[in-house]
CSV table of C-alpha atoms and ligand atoms in Angstrom, one decimal:
chain,number,residue,atom,x,y,z
A,2,MET,CA,230.9,10.0,62.8
A,3,THR,CA,227.4,8.5,63.1
A,4,LYS,CA,226.7,5.6,60.8
A,5,ILE,CA,223.9,5.8,58.2
A,6,GLN,CA,220.9,3.8,59.4
A,7,MET,CA,219.0,1.3,57.3
A,8,THR,CA,215.4,0.2,57.8
A,9,THR,CA,215.0,-2.9,55.5
A,10,PRO,CA,217.8,-5.5,55.2
A,11,LEU,CA,219.5,-6.2,51.9
A,12,VAL,CA,219.5,-9.8,50.8
A,13,GLU,CA,223.3,-10.6,50.8
A,14,MET,CA,224.4,-13.5,48.7
A,15,ASP,CA,228.0,-14.4,49.4
A,16,GLY,CA,229.9,-16.4,46.8
A,17,ASP,CA,233.2,-18.1,45.9
A,18,GLU,CA,236.9,-17.9,45.4
A,19,MET,CA,238.6,-14.5,44.9
A,20,THR,CA,235.4,-12.5,44.8
A,21,ARG,CA,234.5,-14.0,48.2
A,22,ILE,CA,237.8,-12.6,49.5
A,23,LEU,CA,237.1,-9.2,47.9
A,24,TRP,CA,233.5,-9.3,49.3
A,25,LYS,CA,234.8,-9.3,52.9
A,26,MET,CA,237.4,-6.6,52.2
A,27,ILE,CA,234.7,-4.4,50.7
A,28,LYS,CA,232.4,-4.8,53.7
A,29,ASP,CA,235.2,-4.2,56.2
A,30,GLU,CA,236.8,-1.2,54.5
A,31,LEU,CA,234.1,0.5,52.6
A,32,LEU,CA,230.7,-0.3,54.1
A,33,ILE,CA,230.7,-1.2,57.8
A,34,PRO,CA,232.7,1.8,58.9
A,35,PHE,CA,230.1,4.1,57.3
A,36,ILE,CA,226.7,2.3,57.4
A,37,ASP,CA,224.9,0.4,60.1
A,38,LEU,CA,224.7,-2.4,57.5
A,39,LYS,CA,221.6,-4.5,57.7
A,40,THR,CA,221.6,-7.6,55.6
A,41,GLU,CA,219.9,-11.0,55.6
A,42,TYR,CA,222.9,-13.2,54.8
A,43,TYR,CA,222.8,-16.3,52.5
A,44,ASP,CA,226.0,-18.2,51.9
A,45,LEU,CA,226.0,-19.2,48.2
A,46,GLY,CA,229.6,-20.4,48.4
A,47,LEU,CA,229.7,-23.8,46.7
A,48,GLU,CA,230.4,-25.7,50.0
A,49,HIS,CA,227.3,-24.4,51.6
A,50,ARG,CA,225.2,-24.9,48.5
A,51,ASN,CA,226.4,-28.5,48.5
A,52,GLU,CA,225.6,-28.9,52.3
A,53,THR,CA,222.0,-27.6,51.8
A,54,ASP,CA,221.4,-29.5,48.5
A,55,ASP,CA,221.2,-26.0,46.9
A,56,GLN,CA,218.2,-25.0,49.1
A,57,VAL,CA,220.2,-21.9,50.1
A,58,THR,CA,220.0,-20.6,46.5
A,59,VAL,CA,216.3,-21.0,46.4
A,60,ASP,CA,215.9,-19.4,49.8
A,61,SER,CA,218.0,-16.4,48.8
A,62,ALA,CA,215.9,-15.9,45.6
A,63,ASN,CA,212.7,-16.1,47.6
A,64,ALA,CA,214.1,-13.6,50.1
A,65,THR,CA,214.8,-11.3,47.2
A,66,LEU,CA,211.1,-11.5,46.2
A,67,LYS,CA,210.2,-10.7,49.8
A,68,TYR,CA,212.5,-7.7,50.4
A,69,GLY,CA,213.0,-6.4,46.9
A,70,VAL,CA,216.7,-5.9,46.7
A,71,ALA,CA,219.7,-8.3,46.7
A,72,VAL,CA,223.4,-8.0,46.2
A,73,LYS,CA,225.3,-11.1,44.9
A,74,CYS,CA,228.9,-12.2,44.9
A,75,ALA,CA,230.1,-14.2,41.9
A,76,THR,CA,229.6,-17.9,42.4
A,77,ILE,CA,231.1,-21.1,40.9
A,78,THR,CA,228.9,-22.9,38.4
A,79,PRO,CA,230.0,-26.5,38.9
A,80,ASN,CA,231.5,-28.6,36.1
A,81,ALA,CA,233.3,-32.0,36.2
A,82,ALA,CA,236.5,-30.5,37.7
A,83,ARG,CA,234.5,-28.8,40.5
A,84,MET,CA,232.8,-32.1,41.3
A,85,THR,CA,236.1,-33.5,42.5
A,86,GLU,CA,237.6,-30.2,43.8
A,87,TYR,CA,234.7,-29.7,46.1
A,88,ASN,CA,233.6,-33.3,46.6
A,89,LEU,CA,230.0,-32.5,45.4
A,90,LYS,CA,226.9,-34.6,45.9
A,91,GLU,CA,225.6,-33.4,42.6
A,92,MET,CA,226.5,-31.1,39.7
A,93,TRP,CA,224.4,-28.2,41.1
A,94,LYS,CA,222.9,-25.9,38.6
A,95,SER,CA,224.1,-22.4,37.9
A,96,PRO,CA,222.9,-20.2,40.9
A,97,ASN,CA,222.2,-17.4,38.5
A,98,GLY,CA,220.0,-19.6,36.4
A,99,THR,CA,218.1,-20.7,39.5
A,100,ILE,CA,217.7,-17.2,40.8
A,101,ARG,CA,216.7,-15.9,37.3
A,102,ALA,CA,214.0,-18.6,37.0
A,103,ILE,CA,212.5,-17.7,40.4
A,104,LEU,CA,212.6,-13.9,39.8
A,105,ASP,CA,211.5,-14.3,36.2
A,106,GLY,CA,213.9,-11.6,35.4
A,107,THR,CA,215.8,-9.8,32.7
A,108,VAL,CA,219.6,-9.1,33.0
A,109,PHE,CA,220.8,-5.5,32.3
A,110,ARG,CA,224.6,-5.1,31.9
A,111,ALA,CA,226.3,-1.7,31.7
A,112,PRO,CA,230.0,-0.7,31.6
A,113,ILE,CA,231.5,1.6,34.2
A,114,LEU,CA,233.3,4.4,32.4
A,115,VAL,CA,236.5,6.1,33.7
A,116,LYS,CA,238.8,8.6,32.0
A,117,GLY,CA,241.9,6.9,30.7
A,118,ILE,CA,240.1,3.8,29.7
A,119,VAL,CA,239.0,4.7,26.2
A,120,PRO,CA,236.3,2.7,24.4
A,121,TYR,CA,237.5,1.2,21.1
A,122,VAL,CA,234.5,3.0,19.5
A,123,SER,CA,235.7,6.6,19.8
A,124,ASN,CA,232.3,8.3,19.8
A,125,TRP,CA,230.9,6.2,22.7
A,126,LYS,CA,230.7,8.8,25.5
A,127,LYS,CA,228.1,7.2,27.7
A,128,PRO,CA,227.4,3.6,28.8
A,129,ILE,CA,225.3,1.3,26.6
A,130,THR,CA,223.2,-1.0,28.7
A,131,ILE,CA,222.3,-4.4,27.1
A,132,ALA,CA,219.1,-6.1,28.2
A,133,ARG,CA,219.1,-9.7,27.2
A,134,HIS,CA,216.0,-11.8,27.0
A,135,ALA,CA,217.1,-14.9,29.0
A,136,TYR,CA,214.5,-17.5,27.9
A,137,GLY,CA,213.9,-19.6,24.8
A,138,ASP,CA,214.7,-19.4,21.1
A,139,VAL,CA,217.9,-21.3,20.1
A,140,TYR,CA,218.8,-21.9,23.8
A,141,LYS,CA,215.8,-24.2,24.1
A,142,ASN,CA,215.9,-25.7,20.7
A,143,VAL,CA,215.2,-29.2,19.2
A,144,GLU,CA,217.4,-30.2,16.3
A,145,ILE,CA,217.5,-33.0,13.8
A,146,LYS,CA,220.3,-33.9,11.5
A,147,VAL,CA,218.4,-35.0,8.4
A,148,PRO,CA,219.9,-38.2,7.0
A,149,GLY,CA,218.6,-38.0,3.5
A,150,ALA,CA,215.6,-37.2,1.2
A,151,GLY,CA,212.2,-36.7,2.9
A,152,LYS,CA,209.7,-34.1,4.0
A,153,ALA,CA,210.2,-32.0,7.2
A,154,GLU,CA,207.0,-30.5,8.7
A,155,LEU,CA,206.2,-28.2,11.6
A,156,VAL,CA,203.2,-29.5,13.5
A,157,PHE,CA,201.3,-28.0,16.4
A,158,THR,CA,198.6,-30.2,18.1
A,159,ALA,CA,196.1,-28.3,20.3
A,160,GLU,CA,194.7,-29.8,23.4
A,161,ASP,CA,191.5,-30.7,21.5
A,162,GLY,CA,193.5,-32.5,18.9
A,163,THR,CA,193.3,-30.0,16.1
A,164,GLU,CA,196.5,-29.5,14.1
A,165,ILE,CA,198.3,-26.7,12.5
A,166,ARG,CA,200.8,-28.0,9.9
A,167,GLU,CA,203.4,-26.3,7.7
A,168,VAL,CA,206.0,-27.9,5.4
A,169,ILE,CA,209.5,-26.7,6.3
A,170,HIS,CA,211.3,-28.3,3.4
A,171,ASN,CA,211.2,-31.2,1.0
A,172,PHE,CA,214.7,-32.6,1.3
A,173,THR,CA,216.3,-34.2,-1.8
A,174,GLY,CA,219.4,-35.0,0.2
A,175,SER,CA,220.8,-34.7,3.8
A,176,GLY,CA,220.6,-31.5,5.8
A,177,ILE,CA,219.5,-30.0,9.2
A,178,ILE,CA,216.4,-28.7,10.9
A,179,GLN,CA,215.8,-26.9,14.1
A,180,GLY,CA,212.6,-26.1,16.2
A,181,ILE,CA,212.6,-23.2,18.5
A,182,HIS,CA,209.9,-21.5,20.6
A,183,ASN,CA,209.1,-18.7,23.0
A,184,THR,CA,206.0,-17.8,25.1
A,185,ASP,CA,204.0,-14.6,25.1
A,186,LYS,CA,204.3,-14.7,28.9
A,187,SER,CA,208.1,-14.6,28.8
A,188,ILE,CA,208.2,-12.0,26.1
A,189,SER,CA,205.8,-9.8,28.0
A,190,SER,CA,207.9,-10.1,31.2
A,191,PHE,CA,210.9,-9.2,29.2
A,192,ALA,CA,209.2,-6.1,27.7
A,193,ARG,CA,207.9,-4.9,31.1
A,194,ALA,CA,211.4,-5.3,32.7
A,195,CYS,CA,212.9,-3.3,29.9
A,196,PHE,CA,210.3,-0.5,30.0
A,197,GLY,CA,210.5,-0.4,33.8
A,198,TYR,CA,214.3,-0.2,33.8
A,199,ALA,CA,214.2,2.6,31.2
A,200,ILE,CA,211.9,4.6,33.4
A,201,ASP,CA,214.0,3.8,36.5
A,202,THR,CA,217.3,5.0,34.9
A,203,LYS,CA,215.7,7.6,32.6
A,204,GLN,CA,217.2,6.3,29.4
A,205,ASP,CA,215.8,5.7,26.0
A,206,LEU,CA,215.0,2.1,25.1
A,207,TRP,CA,215.9,0.5,21.8
A,208,PHE,CA,214.6,-2.8,20.6
A,209,ALA,CA,215.4,-4.7,17.4
A,210,THR,CA,214.5,-8.0,15.8
A,211,LYS,CA,214.4,-9.3,12.2
A,212,ASP,CA,210.7,-9.1,11.7
A,213,THR,CA,210.9,-8.4,8.0
A,214,ILE,CA,212.2,-11.9,7.5
A,215,SER,CA,210.7,-13.7,10.5
A,216,LYS,CA,207.2,-12.4,9.9
A,217,LYS,CA,205.5,-14.4,12.7
A,218,TYR,CA,208.2,-15.2,15.2
A,219,ASP,CA,210.1,-12.0,15.5
A,220,HIS,CA,207.0,-10.0,14.6
A,221,ASN,CA,205.4,-11.3,17.7
A,222,PHE,CA,208.2,-9.8,19.8
A,223,LYS,CA,207.7,-6.5,18.1
A,224,ASP,CA,203.9,-6.5,18.6
A,225,ILE,CA,204.1,-7.5,22.2
A,226,PHE,CA,206.6,-4.7,23.0
A,227,GLN,CA,204.5,-2.2,21.1
A,228,GLU,CA,201.2,-3.1,22.8
A,229,ILE,CA,202.7,-3.1,26.3
A,230,TYR,CA,204.3,0.2,25.5
A,231,GLU,CA,201.1,1.9,24.3
A,232,ASN,CA,198.9,0.5,27.1
A,233,GLU,CA,201.2,0.7,30.1
A,234,TYR,CA,204.3,2.9,29.6
A,235,LYS,CA,203.8,5.5,26.9
A,236,ALA,CA,202.5,8.3,29.2
A,237,LYS,CA,205.3,7.8,31.7
A,238,PHE,CA,207.9,7.8,28.9
A,239,GLU,CA,206.5,11.1,27.5
A,240,GLU,CA,206.4,12.6,31.0
A,241,LEU,CA,210.2,11.8,31.4
A,242,GLY,CA,211.1,12.8,27.9
A,243,ILE,CA,212.5,9.4,27.0
A,244,GLU,CA,211.9,7.4,23.9
A,245,TYR,CA,211.0,3.9,22.9
A,246,PHE,CA,212.4,3.1,19.5
A,247,TYR,CA,212.0,-0.1,17.4
A,248,THR,CA,214.1,-0.9,14.4
A,249,LEU,CA,215.6,-3.9,12.5
A,250,ILE,CA,218.5,-5.6,14.1
A,251,ASP,CA,221.0,-4.8,11.3
A,252,ASP,CA,220.0,-1.1,11.4
A,253,ALA,CA,220.3,-1.2,15.2
A,254,VAL,CA,223.9,-2.5,15.0
A,255,ALA,CA,224.9,0.3,12.6
A,256,ARG,CA,223.2,3.0,14.8
A,257,VAL,CA,224.7,1.6,18.0
A,258,ILE,CA,228.2,2.0,16.5
A,259,ARG,CA,227.5,5.6,15.4
A,260,SER,CA,225.8,6.6,18.7
A,261,GLU,CA,227.2,8.4,21.7
A,262,GLY,CA,225.7,5.7,24.0
A,263,GLY,CA,223.5,6.5,27.0
A,264,PHE,CA,220.5,4.1,26.2
A,265,ILE,CA,219.3,0.6,26.8
A,266,TRP,CA,219.5,-1.9,24.0
A,267,ALA,CA,217.0,-4.7,24.4
A,268,CYS,CA,218.1,-7.9,22.6
A,269,LYS,CA,216.5,-11.3,21.9
A,270,ASN,CA,218.4,-14.1,23.6
A,271,TYR,CA,220.9,-14.9,20.9
A,272,ASP,CA,221.5,-11.2,19.9
A,273,GLY,CA,222.0,-10.4,23.6
A,274,ASP,CA,224.5,-13.2,24.0
A,275,VAL,CA,226.6,-12.0,21.1
A,276,MET,CA,226.2,-8.3,21.4
A,277,SER,CA,226.9,-8.1,25.2
A,278,ASP,CA,230.4,-9.6,24.6
A,279,MET,CA,231.0,-7.2,21.8
A,280,VAL,CA,229.8,-4.1,23.8
A,281,ALA,CA,231.7,-5.3,26.9
A,282,THR,CA,235.0,-5.7,25.0
A,283,ALA,CA,234.6,-2.5,23.1
A,284,TYR,CA,234.2,-0.6,26.4
A,285,GLY,CA,237.5,-2.1,27.7
A,286,ASP,CA,237.2,-4.7,30.3
A,287,LEU,CA,234.9,-7.3,31.8
A,288,SER,CA,236.0,-6.4,35.3
A,289,MET,CA,234.3,-3.0,34.7
A,290,MET,CA,230.8,-4.4,33.9
A,291,THR,CA,227.9,-4.3,36.2
A,292,SER,CA,224.9,-6.5,36.0
A,293,VAL,CA,221.4,-6.3,37.5
A,294,LEU,CA,218.6,-8.7,37.3
A,295,VAL,CA,215.2,-7.0,37.3
A,296,SER,CA,212.1,-9.0,37.8
A,297,PRO,CA,208.8,-7.8,36.3
A,298,ASN,CA,207.3,-7.5,39.8
A,299,GLY,CA,209.9,-5.1,40.9
A,300,ALA,CA,212.7,-7.1,42.6
A,301,TYR,CA,216.3,-6.3,41.9
A,302,GLU,CA,219.5,-8.4,42.2
A,303,TYR,CA,222.8,-6.6,41.7
A,304,GLU,CA,226.1,-8.3,40.8
A,305,ALA,CA,229.4,-7.9,38.9
A,306,ALA,CA,229.4,-9.4,35.4
A,307,HIS,CA,232.6,-11.3,35.9
A,308,GLY,CA,233.2,-14.6,37.5
A,309,THR,CA,235.0,-15.7,40.7
A,310,VAL,CA,238.5,-14.9,39.2
A,311,GLN,CA,239.7,-18.4,40.0
A,312,ARG,CA,243.3,-18.0,38.8
A,313,HIS,CA,243.8,-15.1,41.2
A,314,TYR,CA,242.3,-17.1,44.0
A,315,TYR,CA,244.8,-20.0,43.6
A,316,LYS,CA,247.6,-17.4,43.8
A,317,TYR,CA,246.0,-15.9,46.9
A,318,LEU,CA,245.8,-19.4,48.5
A,319,LYS,CA,249.6,-19.9,47.8
A,320,GLY,CA,250.2,-16.6,49.7
A,321,GLU,CA,251.2,-14.8,46.5
A,322,GLU,CA,250.1,-11.2,45.9
A,323,THR,CA,247.0,-10.6,43.8
A,324,SER,CA,245.8,-7.4,42.1
A,325,THR,CA,242.1,-8.2,41.4
A,326,ASN,CA,239.8,-5.4,40.4
A,327,SER,CA,237.0,-5.0,42.9
A,328,ILE,CA,235.1,-2.1,41.2
A,329,ALA,CA,232.3,-4.2,39.6
A,330,THR,CA,231.7,-5.9,42.9
A,331,ILE,CA,231.7,-2.5,44.8
A,332,PHE,CA,229.2,-1.2,42.2
A,333,ALA,CA,227.0,-4.2,42.9
A,334,TRP,CA,226.8,-3.0,46.5
A,335,THR,CA,226.3,0.6,45.6
A,336,GLY,CA,223.5,-0.3,43.1
A,337,ALA,CA,221.8,-2.3,45.8
A,338,LEU,CA,222.3,0.3,48.6
A,339,ARG,CA,221.0,3.1,46.3
A,340,LYS,CA,217.9,1.1,45.4
A,341,ARG,CA,217.3,0.3,49.1
A,342,GLY,CA,217.7,4.0,49.9
A,343,GLU,CA,215.3,5.0,47.2
A,344,LEU,CA,212.7,2.5,48.2
A,345,ASP,CA,213.0,3.3,51.9
A,346,LYS,CA,213.4,7.0,51.4
A,347,ILE,CA,216.9,7.3,53.0
A,348,PRO,CA,218.6,10.0,51.0
A,349,GLU,CA,221.9,9.6,53.0
A,350,LEU,CA,222.1,6.0,51.8
A,351,VAL,CA,221.5,7.1,48.2
A,352,SER,CA,224.1,9.8,48.5
A,353,PHE,CA,226.7,7.4,50.1
A,354,ALA,CA,226.3,5.0,47.2
A,355,GLU,CA,226.9,7.8,44.8
A,356,LYS,CA,230.0,9.0,46.7
A,357,LEU,CA,231.4,5.5,46.8
A,358,GLU,CA,231.0,5.1,43.0
A,359,GLN,CA,232.7,8.5,42.5
A,360,ALA,CA,235.5,7.4,44.8
A,361,CYS,CA,236.1,4.3,42.7
A,362,ILE,CA,236.2,6.3,39.5
A,363,LYS,CA,238.4,9.1,41.0
A,364,THR,CA,240.9,6.6,42.4
A,365,VAL,CA,241.5,5.1,39.0
A,366,GLU,CA,241.5,8.5,37.3
A,367,ASP,CA,244.1,9.7,39.8
A,368,GLY,CA,246.3,6.8,38.6
A,369,LYS,CA,245.8,4.2,41.3
A,370,MET,CA,244.5,1.0,39.8
A,371,THR,CA,244.9,-2.8,39.6
A,372,LYS,CA,247.1,-4.6,37.2
A,373,SER,CA,244.5,-5.5,34.5
A,374,LEU,CA,243.3,-1.8,34.4
A,375,SER,CA,246.8,-0.5,34.1
A,376,LEU,CA,247.2,-2.6,30.9
A,377,ILE,CA,244.3,-0.9,29.1
A,378,SER,CA,244.7,2.6,30.7
A,379,THR,CA,246.2,5.6,28.9
A,380,CYS,CA,247.5,6.9,32.3
A,381,GLU,CA,251.2,7.5,32.0
A,382,ASN,CA,252.6,6.2,35.3
A,383,PRO,CA,249.9,4.2,36.9
A,384,MET,CA,250.4,3.1,40.5
A,385,ILE,CA,249.6,-0.6,40.5
A,386,LEU,CA,248.1,-1.8,43.7
A,387,ASN,CA,247.3,-5.2,45.2
A,388,SER,CA,243.7,-6.2,45.9
A,389,LEU,CA,243.5,-4.8,49.4
A,390,ASP,CA,245.6,-1.7,48.9
A,391,PHE,CA,243.4,-0.8,45.9
A,392,ILE,CA,240.3,-1.0,48.2
A,393,LYS,CA,242.2,1.1,50.9
A,394,ALA,CA,243.0,3.7,48.2
A,395,ILE,CA,239.3,3.9,47.4
A,396,ARG,CA,238.5,4.3,51.1
A,397,GLU,CA,240.9,7.2,51.3
A,398,THR,CA,239.3,8.9,48.3
A,399,LEU,CA,235.9,8.2,49.8
A,400,GLU,CA,236.8,9.8,53.1
A,401,GLY,CA,237.9,12.9,51.2
A,402,LEU,CA,234.5,13.1,49.4
A,403,LEU,CA,232.3,12.5,52.5
B,521,LIG,P1,236.2,-14.9,35.4
B,521,LIG,O1,236.2,-15.2,36.8
B,521,LIG,O2,235.4,-13.7,35.0
B,521,LIG,O3,237.7,-14.6,35.0
B,521,LIG,C1,238.3,-14.7,33.7
B,521,LIG,C2,239.5,-13.9,33.6
B,521,LIG,O4,239.2,-12.5,33.5
B,521,LIG,C3,240.4,-13.9,34.9
B,521,LIG,O5,241.2,-15.1,34.9
B,521,LIG,C4,241.1,-12.6,34.8
B,521,LIG,O6,242.2,-12.7,33.9
B,521,LIG,C5,240.1,-11.7,34.2
B,521,LIG,N1,239.2,-11.1,35.3
B,521,LIG,C6,237.9,-11.3,35.5
B,521,LIG,N2,237.5,-10.5,36.5
B,521,LIG,C7,238.5,-9.8,37.0
B,521,LIG,C8,238.8,-8.9,38.0
B,521,LIG,N3,237.7,-8.5,38.8
B,521,LIG,N4,240.0,-8.4,38.2
B,521,LIG,C9,241.0,-8.7,37.4
B,521,LIG,N5,240.9,-9.6,36.4
B,521,LIG,C10,239.7,-10.2,36.2
B,521,LIG,O7,235.8,-16.1,34.5
B,521,LIG,P2,236.2,-17.7,34.5
B,521,LIG,O8,237.6,-17.8,35.0
B,521,LIG,O9,235.7,-18.2,33.2
B,521,LIG,O10,235.3,-18.4,35.6
B,521,LIG,C11,235.7,-18.6,37.0
B,521,LIG,C12,234.5,-19.1,37.8
B,521,LIG,O11,233.5,-18.1,37.8
B,521,LIG,C13,233.8,-20.3,37.2
B,521,LIG,O12,233.6,-21.3,38.1
B,521,LIG,C14,232.5,-19.8,36.7
B,521,LIG,O13,231.5,-20.8,36.8
B,521,LIG,C15,232.2,-18.6,37.5
B,521,LIG,N6,231.4,-17.5,36.9
B,521,LIG,C16,230.4,-17.0,37.7
B,521,LIG,C17,229.7,-15.9,37.2
B,521,LIG,C18,228.7,-15.3,38.1
B,521,LIG,O14,228.5,-15.7,39.3
B,521,LIG,N7,227.9,-14.3,37.7
B,521,LIG,C19,229.9,-15.4,36.0
B,521,LIG,C20,230.9,-16.0,35.2
B,521,LIG,C21,231.7,-17.1,35.7
B,521,LIG,P3,243.7,-13.1,34.3
B,521,LIG,O15,243.6,-14.4,35.0
B,521,LIG,O16,244.4,-13.1,33.0
B,521,LIG,O17,244.2,-12.0,35.2
B,522,LIG,MG1,228.1,-15.4,25.8
């Protein structure tokens, strides 16, 4: 069999712990036998981030801007325990945060649906993709615990010294205040990433805020989305027969539950934080969630939504058997390969990515799965496989499809 040729390399960001073990298995079993895999390799494993003073993370993000498509393995975000475990020079920042800041991107998360793993919401038939604005609001707040009676004011001082002043509250006793902000630039990037991704995936886009209550703050989000839609995307949406739909956040929540799925739900930062966990759980399992970071200038970074599955890794190190689900990491690869194939006009690569996704789904639907999936599957007698055997089972299904 001749291998599928690639023209432009993928930016490959290797990672940590159990997902790093899966990463190599996936490449060896599911990719290299079929594709003349071209990648520009960046080792984002914590040891190498520490050796390079985290420069490797910055370099990998810049390479993503250069080539346009990256695939990332889960990585450790260091905390105090990791400082000692890895003897770190510094508590390096979250790689995802660093990459997101450089790509100025929005994260889209979508569940992978398989028969036998039934969403808790029985009418959800298609995936709901959550797009979370990843800048500002309560995540960049300033707070004061008010000790007692007094006046709280909101003051903006322009560069020329002129002031805008509003009374927040005249306190008669103790209380709390909070200042939050966002920028038109960040909201515009978020809007463009959402409209672009809706066009890319040919799905409707929903957006919701609480603009009836937050008449300036949330209303500004609504206005920016509407203006960008009218001026830049409306014609394309109409051509594709997809819809942009704005409503209030409480109405959106009710409609989402009643829906069949199959759309993108754009959320402000806090709403996205809360709703993405609700949607992920309602679809079944975090290990079946994909994630893609889309930058407003058209760069894509694909990854699994879960972490490095630390507990399984420690078992693996002790030589014990693990049954870790590799599907979301495989889908990160197929997402990246499909996008590369589309950009470089290599239909065989696009078709391979689709077949590999079908192979993952079919393998589970045929009753072969990892332990965590067997716990939530309605399949009667599932065959529970270890990490490598599950990947080998997917390979066997894939070979049947090719
Ligand atoms: P996690 O790695 O997602 O794992 C949490 C638990 O979920 C696991 O212990 C496991 O449960 C289950 N799980 C997750 N993925 C699974 C899979 N593919 N197959 C089977 N079970 C799976 O989250 P964490 O333990 O909170 O974080 C571990 C490390 O990952 C941390 O250092 C964190 O910084 C990092 N992290 C990275 C990213 C990223 O790079 N995008 C995201 C989140 C976290 P059982 O143990 O019960 O089997
Ligand atoms: Mg959260």
